[in-house]
Coordinates of C-alpha atoms and ligand atoms in Angstrom, one line a residue:
Chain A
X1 CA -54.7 40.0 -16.1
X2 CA -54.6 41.3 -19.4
X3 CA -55.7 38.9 -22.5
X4 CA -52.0 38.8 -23.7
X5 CA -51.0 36.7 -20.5
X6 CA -51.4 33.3 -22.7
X7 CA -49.5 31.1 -20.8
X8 CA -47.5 31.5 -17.5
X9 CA -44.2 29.1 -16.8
X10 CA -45.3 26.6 -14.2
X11 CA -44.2 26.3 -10.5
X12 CA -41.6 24.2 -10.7
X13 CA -40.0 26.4 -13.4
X14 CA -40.3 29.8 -12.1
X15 CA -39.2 28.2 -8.5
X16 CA -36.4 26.1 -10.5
X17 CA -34.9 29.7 -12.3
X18 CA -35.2 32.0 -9.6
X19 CA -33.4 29.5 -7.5
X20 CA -30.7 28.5 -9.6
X21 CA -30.2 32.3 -10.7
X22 CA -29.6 33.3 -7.5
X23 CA -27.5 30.5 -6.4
X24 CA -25.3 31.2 -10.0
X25 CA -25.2 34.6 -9.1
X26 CA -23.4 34.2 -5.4
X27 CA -21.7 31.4 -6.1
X28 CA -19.8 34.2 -9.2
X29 CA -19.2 36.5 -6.1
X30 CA -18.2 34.0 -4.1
X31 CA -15.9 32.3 -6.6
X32 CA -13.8 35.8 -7.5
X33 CA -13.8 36.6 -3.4
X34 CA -12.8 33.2 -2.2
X35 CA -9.7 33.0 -5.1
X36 CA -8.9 36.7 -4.5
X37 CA -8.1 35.9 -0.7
X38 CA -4.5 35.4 1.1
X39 CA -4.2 31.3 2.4
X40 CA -6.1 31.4 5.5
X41 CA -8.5 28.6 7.4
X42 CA -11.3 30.8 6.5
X43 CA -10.5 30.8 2.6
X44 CA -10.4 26.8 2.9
X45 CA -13.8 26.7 4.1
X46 CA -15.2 29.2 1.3
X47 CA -13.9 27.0 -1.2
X48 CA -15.8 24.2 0.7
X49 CA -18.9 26.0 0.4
X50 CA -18.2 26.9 -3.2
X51 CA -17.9 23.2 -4.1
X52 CA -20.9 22.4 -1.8
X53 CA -23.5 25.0 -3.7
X54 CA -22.1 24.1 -6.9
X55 CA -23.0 21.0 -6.4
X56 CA -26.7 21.9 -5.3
X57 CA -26.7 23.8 -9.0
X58 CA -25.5 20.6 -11.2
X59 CA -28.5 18.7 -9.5
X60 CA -30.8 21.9 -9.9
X61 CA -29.7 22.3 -13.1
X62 CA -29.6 18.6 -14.9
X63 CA -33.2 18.7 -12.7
X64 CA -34.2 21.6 -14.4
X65 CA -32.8 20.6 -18.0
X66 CA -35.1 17.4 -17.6
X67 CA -38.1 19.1 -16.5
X68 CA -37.8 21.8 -20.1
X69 CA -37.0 18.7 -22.3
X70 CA -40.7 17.4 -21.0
X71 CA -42.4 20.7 -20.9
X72 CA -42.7 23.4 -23.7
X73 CA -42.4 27.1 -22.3
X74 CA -44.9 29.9 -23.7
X75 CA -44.5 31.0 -27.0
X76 CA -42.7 34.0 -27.3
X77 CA -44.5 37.1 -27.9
X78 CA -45.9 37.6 -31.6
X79 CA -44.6 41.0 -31.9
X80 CA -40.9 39.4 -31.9
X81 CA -38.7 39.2 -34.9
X82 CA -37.7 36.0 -36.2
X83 CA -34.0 36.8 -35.4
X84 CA -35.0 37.7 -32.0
X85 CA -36.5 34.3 -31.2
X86 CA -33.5 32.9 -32.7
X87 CA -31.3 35.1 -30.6
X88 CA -33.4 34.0 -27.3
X89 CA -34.0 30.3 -28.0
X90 CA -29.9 30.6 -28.4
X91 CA -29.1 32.0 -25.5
X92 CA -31.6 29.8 -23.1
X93 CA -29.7 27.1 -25.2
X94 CA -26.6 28.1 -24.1
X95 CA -27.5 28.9 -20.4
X96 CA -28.3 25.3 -20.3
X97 CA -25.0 24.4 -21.7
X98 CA -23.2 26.7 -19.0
X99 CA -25.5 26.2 -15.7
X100 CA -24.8 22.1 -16.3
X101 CA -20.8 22.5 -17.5
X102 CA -19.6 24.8 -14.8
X103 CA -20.0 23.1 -12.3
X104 CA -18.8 20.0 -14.3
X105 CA -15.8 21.7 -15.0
X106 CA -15.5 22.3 -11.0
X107 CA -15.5 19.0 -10.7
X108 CA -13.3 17.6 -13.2
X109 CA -10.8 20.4 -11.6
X110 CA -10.9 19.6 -7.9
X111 CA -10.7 15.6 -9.4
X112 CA -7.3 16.6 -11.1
X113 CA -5.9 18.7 -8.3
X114 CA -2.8 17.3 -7.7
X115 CA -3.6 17.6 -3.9
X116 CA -6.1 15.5 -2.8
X117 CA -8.8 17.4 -0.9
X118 CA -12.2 15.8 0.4
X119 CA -15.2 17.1 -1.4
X120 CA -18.1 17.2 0.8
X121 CA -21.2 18.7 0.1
X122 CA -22.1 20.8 3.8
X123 CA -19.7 18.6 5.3
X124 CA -21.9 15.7 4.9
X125 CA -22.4 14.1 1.8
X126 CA -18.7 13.1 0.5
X127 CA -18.6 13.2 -3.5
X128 CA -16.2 11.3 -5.3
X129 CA -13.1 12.4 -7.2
X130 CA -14.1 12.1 -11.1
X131 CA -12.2 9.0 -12.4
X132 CA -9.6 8.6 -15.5
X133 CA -8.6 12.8 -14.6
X134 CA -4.9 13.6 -14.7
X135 CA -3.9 14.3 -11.6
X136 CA -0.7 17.2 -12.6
X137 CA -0.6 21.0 -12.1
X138 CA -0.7 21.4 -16.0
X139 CA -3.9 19.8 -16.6
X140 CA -5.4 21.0 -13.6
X141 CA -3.8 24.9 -14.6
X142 CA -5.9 24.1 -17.9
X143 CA -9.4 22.9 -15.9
X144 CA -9.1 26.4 -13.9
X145 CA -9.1 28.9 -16.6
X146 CA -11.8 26.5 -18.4
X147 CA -14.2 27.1 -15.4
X148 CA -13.2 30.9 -15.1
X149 CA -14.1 31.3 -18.6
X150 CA -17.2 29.7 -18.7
X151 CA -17.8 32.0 -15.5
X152 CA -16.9 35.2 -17.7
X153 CA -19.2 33.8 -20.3
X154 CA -22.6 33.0 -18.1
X155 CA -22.2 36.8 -16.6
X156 CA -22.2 38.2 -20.0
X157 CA -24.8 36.2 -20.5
X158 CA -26.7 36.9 -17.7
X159 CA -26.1 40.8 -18.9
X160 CA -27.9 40.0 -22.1
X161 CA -30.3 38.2 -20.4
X162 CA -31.5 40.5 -17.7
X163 CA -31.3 43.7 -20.4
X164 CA -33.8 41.8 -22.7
X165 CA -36.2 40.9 -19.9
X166 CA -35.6 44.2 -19.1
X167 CA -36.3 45.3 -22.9
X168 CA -39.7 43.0 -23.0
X169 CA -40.8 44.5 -19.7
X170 CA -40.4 48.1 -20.0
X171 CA -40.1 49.1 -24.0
X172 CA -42.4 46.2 -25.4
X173 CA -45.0 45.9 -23.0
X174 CA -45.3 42.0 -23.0
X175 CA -45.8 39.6 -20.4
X176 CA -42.2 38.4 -21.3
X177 CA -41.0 38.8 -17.3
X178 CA -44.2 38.2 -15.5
X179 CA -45.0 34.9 -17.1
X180 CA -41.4 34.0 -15.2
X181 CA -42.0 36.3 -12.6
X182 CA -45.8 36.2 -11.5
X183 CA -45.7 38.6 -8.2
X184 CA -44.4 42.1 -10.9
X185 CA -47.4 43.8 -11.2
X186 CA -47.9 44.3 -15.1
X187 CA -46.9 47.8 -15.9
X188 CA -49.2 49.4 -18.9
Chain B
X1 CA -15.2 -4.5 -21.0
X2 CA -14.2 -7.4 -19.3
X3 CA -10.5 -7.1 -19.5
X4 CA -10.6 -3.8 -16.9
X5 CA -12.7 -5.6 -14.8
X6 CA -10.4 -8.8 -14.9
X7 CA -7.6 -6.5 -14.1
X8 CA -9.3 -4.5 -11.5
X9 CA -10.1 -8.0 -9.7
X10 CA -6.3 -9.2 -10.2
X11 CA -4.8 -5.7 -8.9
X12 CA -7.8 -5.7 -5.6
X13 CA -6.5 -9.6 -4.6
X14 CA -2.9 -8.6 -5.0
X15 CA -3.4 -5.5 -2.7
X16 CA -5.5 -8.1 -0.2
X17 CA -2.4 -10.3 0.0
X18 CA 0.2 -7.7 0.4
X19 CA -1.4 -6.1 3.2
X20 CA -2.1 -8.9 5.1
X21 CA 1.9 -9.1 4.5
X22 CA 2.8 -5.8 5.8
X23 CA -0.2 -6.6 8.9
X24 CA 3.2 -8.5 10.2
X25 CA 5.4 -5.8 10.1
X26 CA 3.8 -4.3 12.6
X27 CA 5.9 -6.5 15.1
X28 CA 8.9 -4.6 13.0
X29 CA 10.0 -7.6 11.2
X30 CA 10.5 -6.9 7.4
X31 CA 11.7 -3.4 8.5
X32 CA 14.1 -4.7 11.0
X33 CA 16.1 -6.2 8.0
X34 CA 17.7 -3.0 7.2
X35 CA 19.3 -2.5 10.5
X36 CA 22.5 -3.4 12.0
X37 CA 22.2 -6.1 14.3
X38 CA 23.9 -5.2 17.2
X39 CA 25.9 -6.9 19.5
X40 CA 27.0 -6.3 23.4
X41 CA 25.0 -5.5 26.7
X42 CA 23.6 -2.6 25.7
X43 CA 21.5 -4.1 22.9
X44 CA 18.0 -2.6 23.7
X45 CA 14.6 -4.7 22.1
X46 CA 12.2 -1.6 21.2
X47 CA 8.7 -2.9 22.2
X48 CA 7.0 -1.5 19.2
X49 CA 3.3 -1.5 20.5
X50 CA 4.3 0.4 23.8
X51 CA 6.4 2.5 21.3
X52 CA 5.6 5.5 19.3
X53 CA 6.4 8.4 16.7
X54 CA 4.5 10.8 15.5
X55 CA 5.1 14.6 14.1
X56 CA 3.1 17.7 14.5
X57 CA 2.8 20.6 11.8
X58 CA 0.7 23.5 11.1
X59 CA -1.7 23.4 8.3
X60 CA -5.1 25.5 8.8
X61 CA -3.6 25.0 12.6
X62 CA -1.5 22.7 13.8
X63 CA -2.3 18.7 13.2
X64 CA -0.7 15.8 14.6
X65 CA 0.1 12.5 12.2
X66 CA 1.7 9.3 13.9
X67 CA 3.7 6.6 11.9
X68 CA 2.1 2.9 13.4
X69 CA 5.6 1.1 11.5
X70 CA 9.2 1.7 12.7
X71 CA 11.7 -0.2 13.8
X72 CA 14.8 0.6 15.5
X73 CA 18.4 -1.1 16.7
X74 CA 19.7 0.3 19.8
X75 CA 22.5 0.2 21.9
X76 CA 23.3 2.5 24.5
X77 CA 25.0 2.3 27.7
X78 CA 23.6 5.4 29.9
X79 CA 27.5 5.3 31.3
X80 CA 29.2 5.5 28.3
X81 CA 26.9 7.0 26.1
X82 CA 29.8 7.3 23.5
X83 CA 30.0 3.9 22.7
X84 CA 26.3 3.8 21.4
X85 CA 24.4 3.6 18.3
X86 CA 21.1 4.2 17.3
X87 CA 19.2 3.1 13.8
X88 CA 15.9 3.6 13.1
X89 CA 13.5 3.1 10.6
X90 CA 9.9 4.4 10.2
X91 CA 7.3 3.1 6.7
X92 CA 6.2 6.3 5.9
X93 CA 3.1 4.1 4.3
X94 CA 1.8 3.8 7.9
X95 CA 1.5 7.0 8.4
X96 CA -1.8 9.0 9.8
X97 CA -2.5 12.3 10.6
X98 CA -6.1 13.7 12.2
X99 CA -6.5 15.3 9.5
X100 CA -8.0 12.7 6.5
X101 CA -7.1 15.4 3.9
X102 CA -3.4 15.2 5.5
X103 CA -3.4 11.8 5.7
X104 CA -4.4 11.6 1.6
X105 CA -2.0 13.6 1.0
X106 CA 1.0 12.6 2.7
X107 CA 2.2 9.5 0.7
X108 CA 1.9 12.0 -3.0
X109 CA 4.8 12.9 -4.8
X110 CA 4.4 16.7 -3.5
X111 CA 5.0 14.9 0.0
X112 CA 7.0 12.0 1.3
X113 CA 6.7 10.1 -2.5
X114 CA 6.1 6.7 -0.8
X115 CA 6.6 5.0 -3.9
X116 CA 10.0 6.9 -4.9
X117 CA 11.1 6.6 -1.2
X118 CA 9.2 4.0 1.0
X119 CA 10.8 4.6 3.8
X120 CA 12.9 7.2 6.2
X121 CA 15.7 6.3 9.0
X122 CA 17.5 8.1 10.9
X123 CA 21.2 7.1 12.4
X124 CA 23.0 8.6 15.0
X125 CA 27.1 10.0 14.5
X126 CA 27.6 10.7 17.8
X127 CA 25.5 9.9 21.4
X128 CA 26.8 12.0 24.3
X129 CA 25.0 13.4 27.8
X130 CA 24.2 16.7 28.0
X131 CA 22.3 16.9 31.3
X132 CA 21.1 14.5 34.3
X133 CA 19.5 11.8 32.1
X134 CA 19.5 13.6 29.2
X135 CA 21.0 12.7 25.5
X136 CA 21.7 14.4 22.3
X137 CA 22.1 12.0 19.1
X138 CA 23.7 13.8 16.5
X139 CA 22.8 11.9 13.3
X140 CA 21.8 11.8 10.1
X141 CA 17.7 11.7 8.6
X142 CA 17.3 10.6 5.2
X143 CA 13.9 11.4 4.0
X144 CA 13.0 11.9 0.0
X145 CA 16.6 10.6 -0.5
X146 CA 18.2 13.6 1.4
X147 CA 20.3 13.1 3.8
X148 CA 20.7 16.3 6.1
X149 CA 22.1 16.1 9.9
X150 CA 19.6 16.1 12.7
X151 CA 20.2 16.0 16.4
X152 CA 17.9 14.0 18.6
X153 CA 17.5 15.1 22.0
X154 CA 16.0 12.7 24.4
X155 CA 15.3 12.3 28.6
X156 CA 15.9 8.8 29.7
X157 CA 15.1 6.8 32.2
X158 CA 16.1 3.2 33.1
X159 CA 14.8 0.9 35.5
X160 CA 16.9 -2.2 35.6
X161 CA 16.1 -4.0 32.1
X162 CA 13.8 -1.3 31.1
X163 CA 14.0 1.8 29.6
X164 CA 12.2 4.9 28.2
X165 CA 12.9 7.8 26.3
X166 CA 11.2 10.6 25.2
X167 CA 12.7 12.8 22.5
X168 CA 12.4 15.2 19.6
X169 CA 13.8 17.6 17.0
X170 CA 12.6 19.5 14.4
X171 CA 13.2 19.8 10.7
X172 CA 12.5 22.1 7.9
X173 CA 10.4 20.1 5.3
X174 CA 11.8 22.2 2.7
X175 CA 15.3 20.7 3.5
X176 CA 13.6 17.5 2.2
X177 CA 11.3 18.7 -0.3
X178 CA 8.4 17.5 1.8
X179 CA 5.5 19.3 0.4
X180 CA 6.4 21.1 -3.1
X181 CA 3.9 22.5 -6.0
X182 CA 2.9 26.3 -6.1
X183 CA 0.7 25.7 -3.0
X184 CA 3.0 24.6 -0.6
X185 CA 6.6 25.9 -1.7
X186 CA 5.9 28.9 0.6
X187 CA 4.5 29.0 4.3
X188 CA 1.1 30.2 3.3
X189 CA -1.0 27.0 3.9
X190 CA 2.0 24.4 5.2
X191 CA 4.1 25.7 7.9
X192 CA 7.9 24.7 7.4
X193 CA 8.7 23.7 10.6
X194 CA 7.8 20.1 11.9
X195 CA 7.8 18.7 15.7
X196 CA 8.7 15.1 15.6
X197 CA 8.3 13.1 18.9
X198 CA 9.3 9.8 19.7
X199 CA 8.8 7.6 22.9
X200 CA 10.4 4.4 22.8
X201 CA 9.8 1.6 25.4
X202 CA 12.6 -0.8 25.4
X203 CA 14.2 -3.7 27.2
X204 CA 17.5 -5.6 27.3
Ligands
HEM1 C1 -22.6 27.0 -11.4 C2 -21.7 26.8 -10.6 C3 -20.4 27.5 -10.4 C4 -20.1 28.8 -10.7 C5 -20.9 29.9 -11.3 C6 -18.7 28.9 -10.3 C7 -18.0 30.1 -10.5 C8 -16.7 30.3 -10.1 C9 -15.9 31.5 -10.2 C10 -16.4 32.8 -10.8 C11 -14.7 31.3 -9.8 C12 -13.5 32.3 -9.7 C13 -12.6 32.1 -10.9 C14 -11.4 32.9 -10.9 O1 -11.5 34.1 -10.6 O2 -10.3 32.4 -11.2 C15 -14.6 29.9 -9.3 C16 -13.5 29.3 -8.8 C17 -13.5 28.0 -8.4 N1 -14.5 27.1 -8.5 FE1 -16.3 27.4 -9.2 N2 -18.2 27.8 -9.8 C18 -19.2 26.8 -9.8 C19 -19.2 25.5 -9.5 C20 -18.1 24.9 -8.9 C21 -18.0 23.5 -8.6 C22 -19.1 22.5 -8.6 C23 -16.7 23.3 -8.1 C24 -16.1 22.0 -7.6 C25 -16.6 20.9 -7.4 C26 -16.0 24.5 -8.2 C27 -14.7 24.7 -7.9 C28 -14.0 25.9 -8.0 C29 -12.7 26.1 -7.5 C30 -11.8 25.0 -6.8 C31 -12.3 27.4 -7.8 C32 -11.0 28.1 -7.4 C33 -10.0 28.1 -8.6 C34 -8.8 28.8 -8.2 O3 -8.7 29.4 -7.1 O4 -7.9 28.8 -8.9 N3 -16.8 25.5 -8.7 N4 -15.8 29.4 -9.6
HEM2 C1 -27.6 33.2 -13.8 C2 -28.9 33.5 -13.7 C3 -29.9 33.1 -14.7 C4 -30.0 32.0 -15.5 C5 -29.0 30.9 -15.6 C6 -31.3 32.1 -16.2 C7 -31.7 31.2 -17.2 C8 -32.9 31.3 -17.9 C9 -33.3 30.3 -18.8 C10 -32.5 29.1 -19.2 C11 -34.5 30.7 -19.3 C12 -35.4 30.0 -20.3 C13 -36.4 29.2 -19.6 C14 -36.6 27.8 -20.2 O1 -36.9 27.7 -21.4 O2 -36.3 26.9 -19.4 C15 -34.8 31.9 -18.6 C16 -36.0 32.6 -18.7 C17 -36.2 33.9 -18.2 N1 -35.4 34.6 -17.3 FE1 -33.7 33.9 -16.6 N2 -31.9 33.3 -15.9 C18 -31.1 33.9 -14.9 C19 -31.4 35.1 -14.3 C20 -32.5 35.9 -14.6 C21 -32.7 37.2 -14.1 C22 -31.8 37.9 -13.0 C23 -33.8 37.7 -14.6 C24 -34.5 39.0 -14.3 C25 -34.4 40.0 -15.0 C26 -34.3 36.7 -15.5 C27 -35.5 36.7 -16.2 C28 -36.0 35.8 -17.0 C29 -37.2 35.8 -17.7 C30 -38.2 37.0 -17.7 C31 -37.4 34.6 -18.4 C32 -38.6 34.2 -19.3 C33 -38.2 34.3 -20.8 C34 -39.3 33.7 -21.6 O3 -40.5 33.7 -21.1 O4 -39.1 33.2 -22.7 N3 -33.5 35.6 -15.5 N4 -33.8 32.2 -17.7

């Protein structure tokens, strides 16, 4: 290892983001297929599974969110400028903010559908309809684009993201991706 | 904090008492009140445990849902099928399909709108014979507050004091506005037409 690996991200972190990155990232196919398809049984049972994973990410997530408020990640690497920190301290900031509030947003929108439809995570674990949510068409119209937004916005962001680690890896020369992803040989 | 609660508490022991009310109209009683009462040898008694209605539909393949209150006034002479009358009555409260989604559903305002229209009947114009045993009642359903004809078609059969029939039609739920919102206004998830099926045990 070379003496600018300071610090690595632990375990639970790296198994926590690669997890919930690649559950994010189907559950954005899945979401654009499933609400592109014509009514048929098997579009009712996508949108199943899309409530069921999402699920999986708000615990991941608010898991995850706990975890990073007890731990502090590596420093960033030295040669960074200040705006750059900034700029990435933001943006994990605002992943936070989208990994936890999609899937919240999911939720408050199936809990003001104004057709009652059984949430049940793998068909097994039933989750409750969020309480006090106006169950009309116009508020639930308004929860839809909400959560398709905040879609939009966490693959731009992901764009950002994966071009910086990108950046770090192959035009700086840091251990930026490796301390997240151990098994990528360093490349020098 | 407390006053929610209070309420909550109020609203859960109202329910309680309510339901054990409507446990008694299972025998048909507070329904009953909105029939005719009928007169003449004909009269039939439904027995409403033996009895049964139920529909079938097509959503993500077909379901079945059955109604477990209804009441009905009878009277038909198999003879002189002219001179009869049927009334009927269903609580679309009691209502349960296999489906539990259905069966959420079902009482919304997109649906029957149990709380706009707590009930639907049905009452016959015109009873004659068309075959060996069998009937047509030409009549009118009111569901959602419309009123539209329907004719029931039914096989009898009679032994002495009792009888049975078995009989059917089929509606449109759009000519009631049963199941309305962007979803369901079309075909794509909620076929329009619905199967319903009655068997009624009765005896005079
Ligand atoms: C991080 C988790 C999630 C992501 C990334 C995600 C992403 C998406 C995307 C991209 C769409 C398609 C939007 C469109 O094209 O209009 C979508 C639709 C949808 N999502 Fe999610 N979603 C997540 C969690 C959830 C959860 C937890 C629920 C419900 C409990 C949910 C319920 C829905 C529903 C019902 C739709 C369909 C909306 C429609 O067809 O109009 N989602 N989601
Ligand atoms: C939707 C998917 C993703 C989400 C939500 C996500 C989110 C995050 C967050 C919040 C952090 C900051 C870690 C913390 O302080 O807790 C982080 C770090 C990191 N992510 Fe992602 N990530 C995603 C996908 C990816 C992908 C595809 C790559 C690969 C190129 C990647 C590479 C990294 C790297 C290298 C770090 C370490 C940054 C550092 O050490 O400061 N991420 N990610």
């Amino acid at each position: 290892m070379s003496a600018s690996v300071k610090s690595t991200y632990t375990k639970t972190a790296i198994w926590l983001h690669w997890m919930i990155a690649a559950l994010i990232i189907g559950q954005l196919i899945g979401g654009k297929v499933m609400h592109a398809m014509d009514p048929a049984p098997l579009k009712f049972e996508l949108y199943q599974l899309h409530k069921s994973f999402g699920f999986i990410i708000l615990a991941l997530s608010v898991a995850r969110l706990l975890w990073r408020l007890g731990h502090k990640p590596p420093a960033l690497p030295d040669g960074m400028k200040p705006f750059e920190k900034i700029g990435a301290k933001l943006s994990h900031i605002a992943f936070y903010i989208l990994m936890i509030g999609i899937p919240i947003s999911g939720w408050v929108m199936v809990s003001s559908s104004p057709y009652i439809i059984e949430t049940k995570i793998f068909k097994l674990i039933p989750v409750f309809d969020l309480p006090g949510v106006p169950r009309t068409e116009g508020f639930n119209a308004l929860t839809k684009d909400v959560h398709e937004y905040m879609a939009i916005a966490i693959a731009a962001l992901l764009v950002l993201h994966i071009g910086a680690a990108l950046k770090h890896h192959f035009v700086e020369k840091d251990d930026v991706l490796n301390r997240m992803a151990p098994r990528i040989k360093v490349r020098r | 904090m407390f006053k929610p609660f209070a309420f909550t508490l109020a609203a859960a022991v109202l329910l309680t008492g309510c339901s054990a009310q409507s446990g008694a109209e299972t025998q048909g009683g507070g329904l009953a009140d909105s029939l005719p009462s009928l007169t003449g040898d004909y009269v039939w008694t439904v027995n409403a445990q033996k009895s049964t209605v139920k529909f079938e539909a097509d959503y993500n393949g077909a379901f079945s849902a059955d109604f477990s209150r209804f009441a009905a006034a009878i009277k038909l002479n198999p003879d002189a099928p002219e001179t009869g009358e049927i009334h009927a009555v269903v609580d679309l409260s009691s209502v349960r399909a296999d489906d539990k989604d259905v069966t959420n559903n079902l009482p919304t305002p997109a649906w029957f709108d149990i709380k706009m229209h707590p009930v639907a009947t049905f009452k016959s114009d015109q009873i004659s014979k068309t075959d060996a045993g069998r009937f047509i009642a030409d009549g009118t359903l009111t569901l959602k507050g419309i009123s539209k004809p329907a004719a029931l078609t039914f096989d009898l059969k009679t032994d002495g004091n009792a009888a049975t029939a078995d009989g059917n039609f089929t509606v449109n739920r759009m000519d009631y506005q049963v199941g309305t919102g962007s979803d369901f206004k079309d075909e794509s998830w909620v076929k329009f037409p619905v199967k319903v099926s009655v068997r009624i045990e009765a005896s005079r």
